[in-house]
């Protein structure tokens, strides 16, 4: 059966501005891969990330480079040999899963033997800013059970104290996005411990995190930029306590599931996270997140408007995707 490949670019405005330590953005630019046969269409969405050397053009070119193989019926095992882990492979891998499920008139969850998927509690995100602004933003989420807060600048101890005080009943994840250094990490971790923070994500730049092996972890530390796929995990032992699995890093659902299994085997805790994208990007991650300690799939909530149909959010609860959306 022949397959038609369609590549699309979509831009989704963000509600306001989304800011981390590396900068701000006002829209989510995503690439959509559609695989069309006579009987079904499979879709996958990815978010090219400049931090990893990706752009809309480079991701589209990567997908285009395997057009002939996709038309001939490329499978997921071959895909992993043709494209590196990253956004382009994610879009294609998730489209292949979606196409297989729809062609077989079943679900990806059934194909994987996962059974019925359950609702999950996701974090909601507070952007980087000054302590007073961040405290006000956090207070609006004080009724939410899990809040992820972006830091990564001078005076982070003040930010940490302020946001924790603004939502005393919530679990707080502090995400520094590589914004700390050897000179301030001990003090910032102690500030997190004093504030009752649950988890600290990627405090130091990837590749510059050797100090984590030598200093105390008064709060568990999670790798994000330092880990992309399963083969990265062994070198993180002794540095990190948790790993953040994102499909745009792993190159799709296939590798994300492999990474999850290996992370558990090695004793890491697991967060399942996302870039800022629509529900189509979050849907496959919902399957990995069924066995996660922390879920951070609030990308659609950061947008001014999500695609329809999208995932259903009820407060902090997010429901599994409908087959119309994905899988």
PDB file of C-alpha atoms in Angstrom:
ATOM      1  CA  UNK A   1       0.000   0.000   0.000  1.00  0.00           C
ATOM      2  CA  UNK A   2       1.519   3.318  -1.059  1.00  0.00           C
ATOM      3  CA  UNK A   3       1.820   6.199   1.383  1.00  0.00           C
ATOM      4  CA  UNK A   4       1.601   9.935   0.717  1.00  0.00           C
ATOM      5  CA  UNK A   5       3.743  12.236   2.870  1.00  0.00           C
ATOM      6  CA  UNK A   6       2.485  15.726   3.688  1.00  0.00           C
ATOM      7  CA  UNK A   7       4.609  18.183   5.667  1.00  0.00           C
ATOM      8  CA  UNK A   8       3.013  21.275   7.183  1.00  0.00           C
ATOM      9  CA  UNK A   9       4.117  24.220   9.308  1.00  0.00           C
ATOM     10  CA  UNK A  10       1.743  25.822  11.801  1.00  0.00           C
ATOM     11  CA  UNK A  11       2.147  28.812  14.103  1.00  0.00           C
ATOM     12  CA  UNK A  12       0.110  28.999  17.292  1.00  0.00           C
ATOM     13  CA  UNK A  13       0.088  32.280  19.276  1.00  0.00           C
ATOM     14  CA  UNK A  14       0.958  32.055  22.954  1.00  0.00           C
ATOM     15  CA  UNK A  15      -1.282  33.677  25.534  1.00  0.00           C
ATOM     16  CA  UNK A  16       0.980  36.596  26.419  1.00  0.00           C
ATOM     17  CA  UNK A  17       4.696  35.796  26.531  1.00  0.00           C
ATOM     18  CA  UNK A  18       6.432  32.596  27.597  1.00  0.00           C
ATOM     19  CA  UNK A  19       9.818  33.301  29.180  1.00  0.00           C
ATOM     20  CA  UNK A  20      12.643  31.082  30.392  1.00  0.00           C
ATOM     21  CA  UNK A  21      16.223  31.954  31.315  1.00  0.00           C
ATOM     22  CA  UNK A  22      17.305  31.789  27.648  1.00  0.00           C
ATOM     23  CA  UNK A  23      14.673  34.180  26.290  1.00  0.00           C
ATOM     24  CA  UNK A  24      11.018  34.763  25.451  1.00  0.00           C
ATOM     25  CA  UNK A  25       8.604  33.626  22.743  1.00  0.00           C
ATOM     26  CA  UNK A  26       5.135  34.703  21.660  1.00  0.00           C
ATOM     27  CA  UNK A  27       4.233  31.784  19.411  1.00  0.00           C
ATOM     28  CA  UNK A  28       4.749  28.053  19.065  1.00  0.00           C
ATOM     29  CA  UNK A  29       6.008  27.102  15.613  1.00  0.00           C
ATOM     30  CA  UNK A  30       5.362  23.406  14.934  1.00  0.00           C
ATOM     31  CA  UNK A  31       5.892  20.961  12.088  1.00  0.00           C
ATOM     32  CA  UNK A  32       3.164  18.457  11.212  1.00  0.00           C
ATOM     33  CA  UNK A  33       3.863  15.154   9.482  1.00  0.00           C
ATOM     34  CA  UNK A  34       0.888  13.472   7.797  1.00  0.00           C
ATOM     35  CA  UNK A  35       1.091   9.964   6.352  1.00  0.00           C
ATOM     36  CA  UNK A  36      -1.888   9.216   4.122  1.00  0.00           C
ATOM     37  CA  UNK A  37      -2.937   5.861   2.683  1.00  0.00           C
ATOM     38  CA  UNK A  38      -6.127   4.771   0.956  1.00  0.00           C
ATOM     39  CA  UNK A  39      -7.677   3.790   4.280  1.00  0.00           C
ATOM     40  CA  UNK A  40      -6.242   6.043   6.996  1.00  0.00           C
ATOM     41  CA  UNK A  41      -4.187   9.127   7.909  1.00  0.00           C
ATOM     42  CA  UNK A  42      -1.583   9.256  10.645  1.00  0.00           C
ATOM     43  CA  UNK A  43      -0.352  12.521  12.160  1.00  0.00           C
ATOM     44  CA  UNK A  44       2.565  13.616  14.297  1.00  0.00           C
ATOM     45  CA  UNK A  45       3.584  17.036  15.594  1.00  0.00           C
ATOM     46  CA  UNK A  46       7.021  18.248  16.630  1.00  0.00           C
ATOM     47  CA  UNK A  47       8.494  21.484  17.945  1.00  0.00           C
ATOM     48  CA  UNK A  48      11.917  22.370  16.482  1.00  0.00           C
ATOM     49  CA  UNK A  49      14.159  23.687  19.251  1.00  0.00           C
ATOM     50  CA  UNK A  50      16.998  26.111  18.542  1.00  0.00           C
ATOM     51  CA  UNK A  51      18.847  24.997  21.695  1.00  0.00           C
ATOM     52  CA  UNK A  52      19.442  21.686  19.902  1.00  0.00           C
ATOM     53  CA  UNK A  53      20.374  23.257  16.583  1.00  0.00           C
ATOM     54  CA  UNK A  54      16.933  22.765  15.058  1.00  0.00           C
ATOM     55  CA  UNK A  55      14.770  25.120  12.991  1.00  0.00           C
ATOM     56  CA  UNK A  56      11.534  24.816  11.069  1.00  0.00           C
ATOM     57  CA  UNK A  57      13.507  24.571   7.832  1.00  0.00           C
ATOM     58  CA  UNK A  58      16.002  21.995   9.085  1.00  0.00           C
ATOM     59  CA  UNK A  59      13.275  19.755  10.478  1.00  0.00           C
ATOM     60  CA  UNK A  60      11.218  19.939   7.287  1.00  0.00           C
ATOM     61  CA  UNK A  61      14.347  19.123   5.278  1.00  0.00           C
ATOM     62  CA  UNK A  62      15.060  16.090   7.464  1.00  0.00           C
ATOM     63  CA  UNK A  63      11.563  14.727   6.947  1.00  0.00           C
ATOM     64  CA  UNK A  64      11.716  15.501   3.229  1.00  0.00           C
ATOM     65  CA  UNK A  65      14.992  13.577   2.972  1.00  0.00           C
ATOM     66  CA  UNK A  66      13.210  10.295   3.728  1.00  0.00           C
ATOM     67  CA  UNK A  67      10.123  10.941   1.565  1.00  0.00           C
ATOM     68  CA  UNK A  68      10.916   8.122  -0.865  1.00  0.00           C
ATOM     69  CA  UNK A  69      11.402   5.620   1.952  1.00  0.00           C
ATOM     70  CA  UNK A  70       8.141   6.696   3.628  1.00  0.00           C
ATOM     71  CA  UNK A  71       6.219   6.355   0.385  1.00  0.00           C
ATOM     72  CA  UNK A  72       7.589   2.830   0.050  1.00  0.00           C
ATOM     73  CA  UNK A  73       6.424   1.859   3.528  1.00  0.00           C
ATOM     74  CA  UNK A  74       9.175   2.736   6.017  1.00  0.00           C
ATOM     75  CA  UNK A  75       8.755   1.196   9.483  1.00  0.00           C
ATOM     76  CA  UNK A  76       9.803   2.623  12.852  1.00  0.00           C
ATOM     77  CA  UNK A  77      12.926   0.492  13.190  1.00  0.00           C
ATOM     78  CA  UNK A  78      14.236   1.749   9.849  1.00  0.00           C
ATOM     79  CA  UNK A  79      13.287   5.318  10.781  1.00  0.00           C
ATOM     80  CA  UNK A  80      15.622   5.220  13.786  1.00  0.00           C
ATOM     81  CA  UNK A  81      18.482   4.325  11.452  1.00  0.00           C
ATOM     82  CA  UNK A  82      17.743   7.165   9.029  1.00  0.00           C
ATOM     83  CA  UNK A  83      17.074  10.156  11.291  1.00  0.00           C
ATOM     84  CA  UNK A  84      18.779  11.144  14.551  1.00  0.00           C
ATOM     85  CA  UNK A  85      16.892  11.570  17.782  1.00  0.00           C
ATOM     86  CA  UNK A  86      15.119  14.913  17.677  1.00  0.00           C
ATOM     87  CA  UNK A  87      12.060  16.767  16.483  1.00  0.00           C
ATOM     88  CA  UNK A  88      11.926  15.496  12.883  1.00  0.00           C
ATOM     89  CA  UNK A  89      12.049  11.841  13.873  1.00  0.00           C
ATOM     90  CA  UNK A  90       9.446  12.516  16.562  1.00  0.00           C
ATOM     91  CA  UNK A  91       6.886  13.826  14.053  1.00  0.00           C
ATOM     92  CA  UNK A  92       7.398  10.866  11.714  1.00  0.00           C
ATOM     93  CA  UNK A  93       7.495   8.231  14.463  1.00  0.00           C
ATOM     94  CA  UNK A  94       4.256   9.464  16.026  1.00  0.00           C
ATOM     95  CA  UNK A  95       2.595   9.655  12.597  1.00  0.00           C
ATOM     96  CA  UNK A  96       3.599   6.032  11.951  1.00  0.00           C
ATOM     97  CA  UNK A  97       2.097   4.928  15.255  1.00  0.00           C
ATOM     98  CA  UNK A  98      -1.105   6.859  14.542  1.00  0.00           C
ATOM     99  CA  UNK A  99      -1.343   5.416  11.037  1.00  0.00           C
ATOM    100  CA  UNK A 100      -0.831   1.858  12.268  1.00  0.00           C
ATOM    101  CA  UNK A 101      -3.536   2.192  14.905  1.00  0.00           C
ATOM    102  CA  UNK A 102      -6.051   3.789  12.581  1.00  0.00           C
ATOM    103  CA  UNK A 103      -5.348   1.261   9.821  1.00  0.00           C
ATOM    104  CA  UNK A 104      -5.936  -1.581  12.289  1.00  0.00           C
ATOM    105  CA  UNK A 105      -9.017   0.155  13.768  1.00  0.00           C
ATOM    106  CA  UNK A 106      -7.542  -0.001  17.245  1.00  0.00           C
ATOM    107  CA  UNK A 107      -5.518   2.310  19.496  1.00  0.00           C
ATOM    108  CA  UNK A 108      -1.812   2.764  20.056  1.00  0.00           C
ATOM    109  CA  UNK A 109      -2.417   1.939  23.713  1.00  0.00           C
ATOM    110  CA  UNK A 110      -3.885  -1.419  22.672  1.00  0.00           C
ATOM    111  CA  UNK A 111      -1.014  -2.059  20.259  1.00  0.00           C
ATOM    112  CA  UNK A 112       1.374  -1.518  23.161  1.00  0.00           C
ATOM    113  CA  UNK A 113      -0.681  -3.585  25.593  1.00  0.00           C
ATOM    114  CA  UNK A 114      -1.208  -0.648  27.941  1.00  0.00           C
ATOM    115  CA  UNK A 115      -4.900  -1.208  28.482  1.00  0.00           C
ATOM    116  CA  UNK A 116      -7.166   1.672  29.400  1.00  0.00           C
ATOM    117  CA  UNK A 117      -5.339   4.970  29.849  1.00  0.00           C
ATOM    118  CA  UNK A 118      -6.083   7.095  32.900  1.00  0.00           C
ATOM    119  CA  UNK A 119      -6.363  10.807  33.555  1.00  0.00           C
ATOM    120  CA  UNK A 120      -3.148  12.403  34.810  1.00  0.00           C
ATOM    121  CA  UNK A 121      -2.237  15.419  36.918  1.00  0.00           C
ATOM    122  CA  UNK A 122      -0.026  17.816  34.961  1.00  0.00           C
ATOM    123  CA  UNK A 123       2.085  20.673  36.182  1.00  0.00           C
ATOM    124  CA  UNK A 124       1.199  24.209  35.170  1.00  0.00           C
ATOM    125  CA  UNK A 125       4.010  26.609  34.318  1.00  0.00           C
ATOM    126  CA  UNK A 126       5.026  30.010  35.655  1.00  0.00           C
ATOM    127  CA  UNK A 127       7.344  31.998  33.362  1.00  0.00           C
ATOM    128  CA  UNK A 128      10.603  33.622  34.410  1.00  0.00           C
ATOM    129  CA  UNK A 129      10.464  37.168  35.761  1.00  0.00           C
ATOM    130  CA  UNK A 130      11.222  39.165  38.876  1.00  0.00           C
ATOM    131  CA  UNK A 131      10.280  37.689  42.248  1.00  0.00           C
ATOM    132  CA  UNK A 132       7.213  39.868  42.766  1.00  0.00           C
ATOM    133  CA  UNK A 133       5.777  39.183  39.309  1.00  0.00           C
ATOM    134  CA  UNK A 134       6.407  35.457  39.617  1.00  0.00           C
ATOM    135  CA  UNK A 135       4.819  35.309  43.062  1.00  0.00           C
ATOM    136  CA  UNK A 136       1.683  36.994  41.703  1.00  0.00           C
ATOM    137  CA  UNK A 137       1.543  34.544  38.795  1.00  0.00           C
ATOM    138  CA  UNK A 138       2.074  31.583  41.120  1.00  0.00           C
ATOM    139  CA  UNK A 139      -0.677  32.767  43.472  1.00  0.00           C
ATOM    140  CA  UNK A 140      -3.170  32.381  40.622  1.00  0.00           C
ATOM    141  CA  UNK A 141      -2.254  28.682  40.531  1.00  0.00           C
ATOM    142  CA  UNK A 142      -2.197  28.199  44.311  1.00  0.00           C
ATOM    143  CA  UNK A 143      -5.146  25.799  44.060  1.00  0.00           C
ATOM    144  CA  UNK A 144      -3.241  23.568  41.621  1.00  0.00           C
ATOM    145  CA  UNK A 145      -1.422  20.540  43.041  1.00  0.00           C
ATOM    146  CA  UNK A 146       1.727  20.846  40.887  1.00  0.00           C
ATOM    147  CA  UNK A 147       3.422  24.026  39.629  1.00  0.00           C
ATOM    148  CA  UNK A 148       6.576  24.288  37.528  1.00  0.00           C
ATOM    149  CA  UNK A 149       8.467  27.546  37.948  1.00  0.00           C
ATOM    150  CA  UNK A 150      11.072  28.888  35.516  1.00  0.00           C
ATOM    151  CA  UNK A 151      14.153  30.441  37.135  1.00  0.00           C
ATOM    152  CA  UNK A 152      17.788  30.786  36.061  1.00  0.00           C
ATOM    153  CA  UNK A 153      19.076  34.270  36.897  1.00  0.00           C
ATOM    154  CA  UNK A 154      20.537  36.366  39.668  1.00  0.00           C
ATOM    155  CA  UNK A 155      18.566  36.433  42.922  1.00  0.00           C
ATOM    156  CA  UNK A 156      16.922  33.062  42.279  1.00  0.00           C
ATOM    157  CA  UNK A 157      16.788  32.400  46.024  1.00  0.00           C
ATOM    158  CA  UNK A 158      14.370  35.325  46.299  1.00  0.00           C
ATOM    159  CA  UNK A 159      12.262  33.963  43.435  1.00  0.00           C
ATOM    160  CA  UNK A 160      12.153  30.500  44.994  1.00  0.00           C
ATOM    161  CA  UNK A 161      11.099  31.823  48.392  1.00  0.00           C
ATOM    162  CA  UNK A 162       8.457  34.093  46.865  1.00  0.00           C
ATOM    163  CA  UNK A 163       6.771  31.469  44.675  1.00  0.00           C
ATOM    164  CA  UNK A 164       6.762  28.854  47.433  1.00  0.00           C
ATOM    165  CA  UNK A 165       5.095  31.308  49.786  1.00  0.00           C
ATOM    166  CA  UNK A 166       2.513  32.156  47.123  1.00  0.00           C
ATOM    167  CA  UNK A 167       1.346  28.535  46.773  1.00  0.00           C
ATOM    168  CA  UNK A 168       2.011  26.827  50.115  1.00  0.00           C
ATOM    169  CA  UNK A 169      -0.219  23.801  49.409  1.00  0.00           C
ATOM    170  CA  UNK A 170       1.257  23.032  45.972  1.00  0.00           C
ATOM    171  CA  UNK A 171       4.235  20.888  45.032  1.00  0.00           C
ATOM    172  CA  UNK A 172       6.780  23.092  43.276  1.00  0.00           C
ATOM    173  CA  UNK A 173       9.212  22.094  40.524  1.00  0.00           C
ATOM    174  CA  UNK A 174      12.004  24.613  39.990  1.00  0.00           C
ATOM    175  CA  UNK A 175      13.346  24.608  36.409  1.00  0.00           C
ATOM    176  CA  UNK A 176      16.565  26.584  35.939  1.00  0.00           C
ATOM    177  CA  UNK A 177      16.979  25.718  32.223  1.00  0.00           C
ATOM    178  CA  UNK A 178      20.780  25.484  32.632  1.00  0.00           C
ATOM    179  CA  UNK A 179      20.863  28.913  34.267  1.00  0.00           C
ATOM    180  CA  UNK A 180      22.894  28.172  37.432  1.00  0.00           C
ATOM    181  CA  UNK A 181      26.639  27.673  37.848  1.00  0.00           C
ATOM    182  CA  UNK A 182      29.165  26.105  40.210  1.00  0.00           C
ATOM    183  CA  UNK A 183      29.257  29.291  42.299  1.00  0.00           C
ATOM    184  CA  UNK A 184      25.558  29.503  43.121  1.00  0.00           C
ATOM    185  CA  UNK A 185      24.165  25.998  42.827  1.00  0.00           C
ATOM    186  CA  UNK A 186      24.743  24.966  46.449  1.00  0.00           C
ATOM    187  CA  UNK A 187      23.051  28.087  47.788  1.00  0.00           C
ATOM    188  CA  UNK A 188      20.164  27.768  45.345  1.00  0.00           C
ATOM    189  CA  UNK A 189      19.611  24.098  46.204  1.00  0.00           C
ATOM    190  CA  UNK A 190      19.568  24.996  49.892  1.00  0.00           C
ATOM    191  CA  UNK A 191      17.019  27.730  49.140  1.00  0.00           C
ATOM    192  CA  UNK A 192      14.897  25.114  47.363  1.00  0.00           C
ATOM    193  CA  UNK A 193      15.157  22.743  50.313  1.00  0.00           C
ATOM    194  CA  UNK A 194      14.188  25.505  52.753  1.00  0.00           C
ATOM    195  CA  UNK A 195      11.160  26.375  50.599  1.00  0.00           C
ATOM    196  CA  UNK A 196      10.022  22.743  50.396  1.00  0.00           C
ATOM    197  CA  UNK A 197      10.571  22.435  46.653  1.00  0.00           C
ATOM    198  CA  UNK A 198       9.826  18.933  45.330  1.00  0.00           C
ATOM    199  CA  UNK A 199      12.249  18.784  42.377  1.00  0.00           C
ATOM    200  CA  UNK A 200      14.930  20.892  40.666  1.00  0.00           C
ATOM    201  CA  UNK A 201      15.239  20.532  36.896  1.00  0.00           C
ATOM    202  CA  UNK A 202      18.466  21.010  34.894  1.00  0.00           C
ATOM    203  CA  UNK A 203      20.247  23.518  37.139  1.00  0.00           C
ATOM    204  CA  UNK A 204      23.554  23.530  35.206  1.00  0.00           C
ATOM    205  CA  UNK A 205      24.464  23.622  31.513  1.00  0.00           C
ATOM    206  CA  UNK A 206      24.563  20.212  29.871  1.00  0.00           C
ATOM    207  CA  UNK A 207      28.119  18.897  29.914  1.00  0.00           C
ATOM    208  CA  UNK A 208      29.054  21.220  32.767  1.00  0.00           C
ATOM    209  CA  UNK A 209      27.342  19.318  35.536  1.00  0.00           C
ATOM    210  CA  UNK A 210      30.190  17.251  37.042  1.00  0.00           C
ATOM    211  CA  UNK A 211      29.809  19.103  40.353  1.00  0.00           C
ATOM    212  CA  UNK A 212      26.475  17.333  40.874  1.00  0.00           C
ATOM    213  CA  UNK A 213      28.413  14.175  41.678  1.00  0.00           C
ATOM    214  CA  UNK A 214      30.264  15.910  44.536  1.00  0.00           C
ATOM    215  CA  UNK A 215      27.653  18.072  46.231  1.00  0.00           C
ATOM    216  CA  UNK A 216      24.648  17.092  48.356  1.00  0.00           C
ATOM    217  CA  UNK A 217      21.209  16.877  46.731  1.00  0.00           C
ATOM    218  CA  UNK A 218      18.945  18.305  49.458  1.00  0.00           C
ATOM    219  CA  UNK A 219      16.262  18.335  46.729  1.00  0.00           C
ATOM    220  CA  UNK A 220      16.144  15.674  43.962  1.00  0.00           C
ATOM    221  CA  UNK A 221      17.664  16.900  40.682  1.00  0.00           C
ATOM    222  CA  UNK A 222      16.215  16.091  37.249  1.00  0.00           C
ATOM    223  CA  UNK A 223      18.123  16.044  33.940  1.00  0.00           C
ATOM    224  CA  UNK A 224      16.512  17.687  30.928  1.00  0.00           C
ATOM    225  CA  UNK A 225      18.955  19.197  28.442  1.00  0.00           C
ATOM    226  CA  UNK A 226      21.565  16.681  29.682  1.00  0.00           C
ATOM    227  CA  UNK A 227      19.562  13.668  28.500  1.00  0.00           C
ATOM    228  CA  UNK A 228      17.939  12.955  25.152  1.00  0.00           C
ATOM    229  CA  UNK A 229      17.630   9.203  24.642  1.00  0.00           C
ATOM    230  CA  UNK A 230      18.179   5.879  26.390  1.00  0.00           C
ATOM    231  CA  UNK A 231      21.865   5.670  25.503  1.00  0.00           C
ATOM    232  CA  UNK A 232      22.530   8.871  27.487  1.00  0.00           C
ATOM    233  CA  UNK A 233      21.328   7.429  30.781  1.00  0.00           C
ATOM    234  CA  UNK A 234      24.366   5.507  31.982  1.00  0.00           C
ATOM    235  CA  UNK A 235      26.564   8.605  32.107  1.00  0.00           C
ATOM    236  CA  UNK A 236      24.030  10.376  34.337  1.00  0.00           C
ATOM    237  CA  UNK A 237      24.251   7.903  37.205  1.00  0.00           C
ATOM    238  CA  UNK A 238      25.430   9.747  40.297  1.00  0.00           C
ATOM    239  CA  UNK A 239      24.685  13.127  38.762  1.00  0.00           C
ATOM    240  CA  UNK A 240      20.902  13.160  38.561  1.00  0.00           C
ATOM    241  CA  UNK A 241      18.037  11.558  40.446  1.00  0.00           C
ATOM    242  CA  UNK A 242      15.345  11.987  37.765  1.00  0.00           C
ATOM    243  CA  UNK A 243      15.254  12.302  33.985  1.00  0.00           C
ATOM    244  CA  UNK A 244      12.840  14.315  31.864  1.00  0.00           C
ATOM    245  CA  UNK A 245      11.582  12.338  28.862  1.00  0.00           C
ATOM    246  CA  UNK A 246      10.418  14.552  25.997  1.00  0.00           C
ATOM    247  CA  UNK A 247       9.430  13.069  22.653  1.00  0.00           C
ATOM    248  CA  UNK A 248      11.012  15.971  20.776  1.00  0.00           C
ATOM    249  CA  UNK A 249      14.332  14.925  22.329  1.00  0.00           C
ATOM    250  CA  UNK A 250      13.992  11.147  22.073  1.00  0.00           C
ATOM    251  CA  UNK A 251      12.798  11.226  18.475  1.00  0.00           C
ATOM    252  CA  UNK A 252       9.313   9.923  19.152  1.00  0.00           C
ATOM    253  CA  UNK A 253       7.225   7.505  21.158  1.00  0.00           C
ATOM    254  CA  UNK A 254       9.267   4.438  20.224  1.00  0.00           C
ATOM    255  CA  UNK A 255      12.502   5.685  21.792  1.00  0.00           C
ATOM    256  CA  UNK A 256      10.654   7.387  24.665  1.00  0.00           C
ATOM    257  CA  UNK A 257       9.251   4.034  25.758  1.00  0.00           C
ATOM    258  CA  UNK A 258      12.683   2.436  25.500  1.00  0.00           C
ATOM    259  CA  UNK A 259      14.184   5.269  27.509  1.00  0.00           C
ATOM    260  CA  UNK A 260      11.493   4.961  30.156  1.00  0.00           C
ATOM    261  CA  UNK A 261      12.159   1.254  30.611  1.00  0.00           C
ATOM    262  CA  UNK A 262      15.926   1.775  30.849  1.00  0.00           C
ATOM    263  CA  UNK A 263      15.545   4.705  33.255  1.00  0.00           C
ATOM    264  CA  UNK A 264      13.462   2.569  35.603  1.00  0.00           C
ATOM    265  CA  UNK A 265      15.996  -0.252  35.373  1.00  0.00           C
ATOM    266  CA  UNK A 266      18.780   2.145  36.362  1.00  0.00           C
ATOM    267  CA  UNK A 267      16.792   3.572  39.273  1.00  0.00           C
ATOM    268  CA  UNK A 268      15.962   7.037  37.943  1.00  0.00           C
ATOM    269  CA  UNK A 269      12.712   8.785  38.725  1.00  0.00           C
ATOM    270  CA  UNK A 270      10.810   9.953  35.651  1.00  0.00           C
ATOM    271  CA  UNK A 271       9.270  13.187  34.505  1.00  0.00           C
ATOM    272  CA  UNK A 272       7.460  13.315  31.169  1.00  0.00           C
ATOM    273  CA  UNK A 273       7.678  16.805  29.723  1.00  0.00           C
ATOM    274  CA  UNK A 274       7.025  18.756  26.545  1.00  0.00           C
ATOM    275  CA  UNK A 275       7.926  21.727  24.445  1.00  0.00           C
ATOM    276  CA  UNK A 276       5.255  24.399  23.913  1.00  0.00           C
ATOM    277  CA  UNK A 277       2.982  22.838  21.306  1.00  0.00           C
ATOM    278  CA  UNK A 278      -0.590  21.756  20.709  1.00  0.00           C
ATOM    279  CA  UNK A 279      -2.477  18.732  21.978  1.00  0.00           C
ATOM    280  CA  UNK A 280      -1.306  16.718  18.980  1.00  0.00           C
ATOM    281  CA  UNK A 281       2.244  16.874  20.375  1.00  0.00           C
ATOM    282  CA  UNK A 282       1.086  15.999  23.903  1.00  0.00           C
ATOM    283  CA  UNK A 283      -1.118  13.034  22.940  1.00  0.00           C
ATOM    284  CA  UNK A 284       1.625  10.415  22.369  1.00  0.00           C
ATOM    285  CA  UNK A 285       3.432  11.590  25.518  1.00  0.00           C
ATOM    286  CA  UNK A 286       0.303  10.716  27.505  1.00  0.00           C
ATOM    287  CA  UNK A 287       1.139   7.046  26.933  1.00  0.00           C
ATOM    288  CA  UNK A 288       4.638   7.406  28.376  1.00  0.00           C
ATOM    289  CA  UNK A 289       3.281   9.525  31.226  1.00  0.00           C
ATOM    290  CA  UNK A 290       1.095   6.682  32.476  1.00  0.00           C
ATOM    291  CA  UNK A 291       4.205   5.533  34.366  1.00  0.00           C
ATOM    292  CA  UNK A 292       5.766   8.824  35.434  1.00  0.00           C
ATOM    293  CA  UNK A 293       6.447  10.406  38.800  1.00  0.00           C
ATOM    294  CA  UNK A 294       5.895  13.910  37.440  1.00  0.00           C
ATOM    295  CA  UNK A 295       3.860  14.946  34.393  1.00  0.00           C
ATOM    296  CA  UNK A 296       4.467  18.269  32.662  1.00  0.00           C
ATOM    297  CA  UNK A 297       2.218  18.311  29.593  1.00  0.00           C
ATOM    298  CA  UNK A 298       0.628  21.736  29.871  1.00  0.00           C
ATOM    299  CA  UNK A 299       1.911  23.030  26.508  1.00  0.00           C
ATOM    300  CA  UNK A 300      -1.612  23.600  25.119  1.00  0.00           C
ATOM    301  CA  UNK A 301      -2.545  25.647  28.198  1.00  0.00           C
ATOM    302  CA  UNK A 302       0.227  28.126  27.357  1.00  0.00           C
ATOM    303  CA  UNK A 303      -1.300  28.775  23.923  1.00  0.00           C
ATOM    304  CA  UNK A 304      -3.944  31.370  23.217  1.00  0.00           C
ATOM    305  CA  UNK A 305      -5.948  28.600  21.545  1.00  0.00           C
ATOM    306  CA  UNK A 306      -5.373  24.867  21.115  1.00  0.00           C
ATOM    307  CA  UNK A 307      -6.229  22.794  18.056  1.00  0.00           C
ATOM    308  CA  UNK A 308      -9.664  21.159  17.903  1.00  0.00           C
ATOM    309  CA  UNK A 309     -10.274  18.518  18.921  1.00  0.00           C
ATOM    310  CA  UNK A 310      -7.591  18.673  21.573  1.00  0.00           C
ATOM    311  CA  UNK A 311      -6.894  17.061  24.885  1.00  0.00           C
ATOM    312  CA  UNK A 312      -9.436  17.685  27.614  1.00  0.00           C
ATOM    313  CA  UNK A 313      -8.072  19.601  30.597  1.00  0.00           C
ATOM    314  CA  UNK A 314     -10.097  19.892  33.788  1.00  0.00           C
ATOM    315  CA  UNK A 315      -8.082  21.990  36.166  1.00  0.00           C
ATOM    316  CA  UNK A 316      -4.786  20.124  36.405  1.00  0.00           C
ATOM    317  CA  UNK A 317      -6.247  16.837  35.185  1.00  0.00           C
ATOM    318  CA  UNK A 318      -5.620  15.930  31.548  1.00  0.00           C
ATOM    319  CA  UNK A 319      -7.521  13.087  29.899  1.00  0.00           C
ATOM    320  CA  UNK A 320      -6.157  10.591  27.351  1.00  0.00           C
ATOM    321  CA  UNK A 321      -6.472  11.590  23.684  1.00  0.00           C
ATOM    322  CA  UNK A 322      -9.491  10.690  21.589  1.00  0.00           C
ATOM    323  CA  UNK A 323      -8.773   8.659  18.432  1.00  0.00           C
ATOM    324  CA  UNK A 324      -9.777  11.675  16.344  1.00  0.00           C
ATOM    325  CA  UNK A 325      -6.852  13.631  17.796  1.00  0.00           C
ATOM    326  CA  UNK A 326      -4.244  10.862  17.764  1.00  0.00           C
ATOM    327  CA  UNK A 327      -3.685   7.192  18.431  1.00  0.00           C
TER     328      UNK A 327
END
